[in-house]
Amino acid sequence: MRNFHSYIIFLLVFSAFSAHADERGSALLASAGIGDEALFQSILEAGADINAKDPKQNTSLIIAAREGFAGIVKLAILKGAHVNEVNKYGNSALLLAAWGGYNEIVEMLINARANPDIVNKNTDTALIMAVMEKHDDVVLTLLRRGADPFYKDRDNWTALMLASEKGYLGIVKSLMAYGSDLYAKNYRGNNALLMAASFGRMEIVKLLLDAGAGVNSKNYNKDTPIMLAAWKGHLETVKLLIASGADVNVREARDWTPLTLAQHKGHEEIAKLLLKAGAKEGGPLPWQLRGSGLKDKPLQSRF
């Protein structure tokens, strides 16, 4: 393995001093990918273009940021690398550093005026990518350095919705501290509280309620947090929502109530809890709703 690595370095050095600019550029990109700072510096001194690209439009800066090679990133920036350059997928060095959780590199790139709100072809920002990968420190750095906490992707998801669904309490706290919108809705009308309730993220549900999220907020199918928690069997979350004033007799688009949903899914403890809280029996049951349109559409497919 050691001999193979030495052989690769030999080939890179040979290419670096080639008369062809393309070969020098390829050598520079390859040296960035293995994190060899001395070799990277030597290839630059031989005349390689710091902004040369590979077939996927990656520059040496993008490659180094993706791999977490802070030393190469620093050198590339000093040599004039374009910090907001993107590859064929629309990913900049900052997006990939955030995705990888490389907080030092994120700081370095923003200090070099990297745009914290560049959007890739999947409509993700650095903040969204850091949330997806649960990089708490990177999320906080991005927010502190100006990343937009209100940004919505192509499905109208915000970072707060995503963190609430995943149960990332620390990230939710950071996003809320920087003013994330509690009431924003995605393409199905679900807000952060609805997402948290559906997945039984009780601590996040409490945090959102304490911050003023609507306990009876509805998505486009009129599902409320207590309905989603009852349907999914999250007993403790249902208890919390009842204690916070949730309407136990609310009806959604198919005319189901939280009690009907709990009974349909066999969540007996939740059904008992709802009855004790004043839920009324009666109303259409699932097998009585066969017909057409929305009434036949399963709740999970509408969420």
XYZ file of C-alpha atoms in Angstrom:
303
model
C 0.000 0.000 0.000
C 2.839 2.340 0.878
C 4.568 1.589 -2.441
C 1.286 2.226 -4.286
C 0.937 5.617 -2.585
C 4.519 6.488 -3.563
C 3.775 5.460 -7.138
C 0.715 7.726 -7.254
C 2.788 10.644 -5.963
C 5.422 9.927 -8.623
C 2.760 10.076 -11.349
C 1.363 13.301 -9.949
C 4.774 14.945 -9.827
C 5.458 13.794 -13.389
C 2.118 15.271 -14.536
C 2.678 18.461 -12.581
C 5.771 19.334 -14.551
C 4.218 18.391 -17.882
C 4.128 21.000 -20.605
C 0.345 20.546 -20.838
C -1.811 22.735 -18.617
C -4.558 20.080 -18.525
C -2.183 17.536 -17.023
C -0.992 20.016 -14.405
C -4.616 20.739 -13.530
C -5.390 17.034 -13.204
C -2.383 16.559 -10.957
C -3.513 19.437 -8.752
C -7.010 17.964 -8.411
C -5.602 14.559 -7.551
C -3.239 15.982 -4.935
C -6.185 17.807 -3.338
C -8.025 14.498 -3.162
C -5.260 12.773 -1.201
C -4.615 15.743 1.069
C -0.903 16.085 0.338
C -0.209 19.759 1.085
C 3.447 19.756 0.032
C 2.617 18.144 -3.302
C -0.319 20.497 -3.817
C 1.969 23.493 -3.230
C 4.600 22.124 -5.618
C 2.071 21.586 -8.396
C 0.763 25.114 -7.963
C 4.307 26.461 -8.208
C 4.702 24.507 -11.450
C 1.916 26.620 -12.938
C -1.273 24.640 -12.356
C -4.545 26.550 -12.532
C -6.014 26.756 -9.020
C -9.515 26.768 -10.535
C -9.018 23.792 -12.864
C -11.971 21.388 -12.904
C -12.480 17.653 -13.231
C -15.203 16.121 -15.488
C -17.794 16.660 -12.726
C -16.795 20.314 -12.476
C -15.099 19.914 -9.090
C -12.240 22.288 -8.345
C -9.398 21.430 -5.980
C -11.111 23.591 -3.346
C -14.390 21.691 -3.690
C -12.569 18.351 -3.488
C -10.541 19.335 -0.424
C -13.623 20.713 1.352
C -15.546 17.529 0.592
C -12.756 15.363 1.981
C -12.102 17.548 5.029
C -8.548 18.582 4.155
C -8.354 21.952 5.926
C -4.718 22.565 4.963
C -5.461 22.210 1.253
C -8.535 24.429 1.611
C -6.408 27.126 3.257
C -3.772 26.933 0.518
C -6.382 27.011 -2.248
C -8.019 30.109 -0.774
C -4.649 31.859 -0.428
C -3.885 31.083 -4.075
C -7.128 32.642 -5.293
C -9.549 29.746 -5.555
C -13.091 30.825 -6.389
C -14.912 30.051 -3.144
C -18.402 30.127 -4.664
C -17.645 27.864 -7.617
C -20.056 24.911 -7.919
C -19.805 21.452 -9.464
C -22.276 19.828 -11.862
C -24.632 19.102 -8.953
C -24.606 22.711 -7.826
C -22.546 21.953 -4.718
C -20.016 24.532 -3.576
C -17.093 23.890 -1.243
C -19.173 25.256 1.634
C -22.124 22.968 0.934
C -19.879 19.909 0.946
C -17.952 21.007 4.034
C -21.269 21.491 5.865
C -22.489 18.085 4.699
C -19.271 16.470 5.956
C -19.378 18.254 9.305
C -16.060 20.055 8.830
C -16.702 23.093 10.996
C -13.172 24.511 10.716
C -13.456 24.485 6.932
C -16.925 26.034 7.072
C -15.505 28.918 9.126
C -12.545 29.262 6.761
C -14.753 29.429 3.673
C -17.167 31.955 5.144
C -14.209 34.098 6.214
C -13.183 33.999 2.546
C -16.671 35.289 1.609
C -18.306 32.034 0.624
C -22.045 32.517 0.207
C -23.793 30.646 3.068
C -27.051 30.456 1.110
C -25.948 28.923 -2.196
C -28.590 26.411 -3.335
C -27.633 23.181 -5.101
C -29.653 21.377 -7.778
C -31.517 19.448 -5.093
C -32.511 22.850 -3.605
C -30.457 22.212 -0.464
C -28.429 24.908 1.275
C -25.439 24.368 3.553
C -27.764 24.765 6.545
C -30.193 22.131 5.279
C -27.312 19.718 4.598
C -25.807 20.261 8.049
C -29.206 19.601 9.646
C -29.708 16.431 7.589
C -26.391 15.051 8.815
C -26.940 16.267 12.416
C -23.858 18.461 12.597
C -24.898 20.659 15.534
C -21.714 22.736 15.557
C -21.877 23.441 11.824
C -25.543 24.454 12.092
C -24.667 26.936 14.824
C -21.709 28.321 12.860
C -23.819 28.814 9.740
C -26.571 30.561 11.673
C -24.062 32.746 13.479
C -22.454 33.690 10.158
C -25.691 34.657 8.430
C -27.285 31.547 6.917
C -31.003 32.029 6.282
C -33.100 30.048 8.826
C -36.294 30.824 6.856
C -35.155 29.177 3.605
C -37.564 26.646 2.053
C -36.532 23.918 -0.375
C -38.543 22.877 -3.441
C -41.054 21.064 -1.206
C -41.283 24.057 1.134
C -39.396 22.257 3.895
C -37.424 24.418 6.321
C -34.455 23.407 8.448
C -36.713 23.577 11.521
C -39.235 21.145 10.047
C -36.467 18.712 9.176
C -34.829 18.907 12.615
C -38.225 18.553 14.323
C -39.065 15.438 12.323
C -35.666 13.862 13.020
C -35.760 14.683 16.735
C -32.598 16.791 16.760
C -33.349 18.776 19.913
C -30.085 20.743 20.026
C -30.461 21.835 16.417
C -34.101 22.814 16.982
C -32.975 25.016 19.881
C -30.318 26.673 17.715
C -32.754 27.302 14.873
C -35.337 28.760 17.230
C -32.719 30.986 18.848
C -32.080 32.477 15.407
C -35.752 33.130 14.734
C -36.854 30.172 12.617
C -40.504 30.369 11.614
C -42.641 28.094 13.827
C -45.628 28.511 11.526
C -44.058 27.817 8.123
C -45.755 24.978 6.217
C -44.409 22.508 3.692
C -46.160 21.393 0.514
C -48.618 19.304 2.545
C -49.285 22.013 5.052
C -47.272 20.446 7.852
C -45.401 22.750 10.216
C -42.620 21.883 12.667
C -45.070 20.959 15.450
C -47.049 18.613 13.214
C -43.799 16.911 12.161
C -42.599 16.533 15.752
C -45.964 15.209 16.978
C -46.205 12.676 14.167
C -42.823 11.202 15.083
C -43.327 11.364 18.845
C -40.556 13.894 19.474
C -42.033 14.902 22.817
C -39.242 17.220 23.975
C -39.427 19.108 20.716
C -43.229 19.230 20.862
C -42.958 20.822 24.318
C -40.314 23.278 23.163
C -42.409 24.363 20.186
C -45.574 24.694 22.255
C -43.749 26.760 24.872
C -42.548 29.035 22.072
C -46.095 29.630 20.868
C -46.722 27.006 18.186
C -50.452 26.376 17.724
C -51.524 23.223 19.547
C -54.486 22.855 17.161
C -52.680 23.866 13.978
C -53.810 21.959 10.883
C -52.229 20.782 7.664
C -54.040 20.913 4.325
C -55.997 17.760 5.226
C -57.050 19.231 8.567
C -54.865 16.845 10.586
C -53.812 18.343 13.941
C -50.826 17.393 16.125
C -52.969 15.247 18.449
C -54.439 13.373 15.486
C -51.019 12.490 14.124
C -49.696 11.478 17.550
C -52.805 9.348 18.219
C -52.548 7.674 14.805
C -48.873 6.834 15.307
C -49.330 5.594 18.902
C -47.268 8.195 20.736
C -48.952 8.028 24.146
C -46.732 10.509 26.011
C -47.002 13.022 23.197
C -50.794 12.716 23.259
C -50.723 13.329 27.030
C -48.629 16.454 26.538
C -50.899 17.781 23.801
C -54.022 17.218 25.911
C -52.384 19.023 28.838
C -51.569 21.874 26.451
C -55.188 22.296 25.394
C -55.474 20.182 22.251
C -59.025 19.734 20.935
C -59.825 16.030 21.423
C -62.954 16.203 19.252
C -61.486 17.949 16.236
C -62.319 16.370 12.854
C -60.080 16.083 9.829
C -60.959 15.916 6.126
C -62.424 12.391 6.340
C -64.406 13.315 9.460
C -62.156 11.199 11.686
C -61.351 12.327 15.232
C -58.257 11.566 17.330
C -60.306 8.834 19.055
C -61.360 7.243 15.758
C -57.750 7.214 14.603
C -56.485 5.648 17.835
C -59.213 2.980 17.771
C -58.540 2.167 14.130
C -54.846 1.586 14.853
C -55.519 -0.397 18.036
C -53.923 2.092 20.411
C -56.113 1.226 23.401
C -54.259 3.301 26.004
C -54.498 6.380 23.830
C -58.198 5.750 23.210
C -58.808 5.500 26.977
C -56.819 8.679 27.558
C -58.816 10.565 24.925
C -62.133 9.370 26.384
C -61.028 10.472 29.837
C -60.144 13.882 28.370
C -63.644 14.286 26.951
C -63.466 12.700 23.517
C -66.924 11.785 22.213
C -67.617 8.314 20.896
C -69.519 7.835 17.682
C -68.931 9.233 14.235
C -67.854 7.313 11.143
C -65.373 4.474 11.511
C -62.807 3.592 8.822
C -64.863 0.766 7.319
C -67.834 3.124 7.045
C -65.927 5.623 4.940
C -65.493 3.550 1.775
C -66.501 5.554 -1.218
C -64.355 7.823 -3.274
C -61.877 10.640 -3.094
C -60.134 11.843 0.031
C -62.140 9.687 2.450
C -60.418 6.574 1.059
C -56.929 8.054 1.189
C -54.796 6.685 4.078
C -53.568 9.306 6.526
C -49.923 8.352 6.094
C -50.105 8.964 2.339
C -51.435 12.459 3.010
C -48.617 13.224 5.458
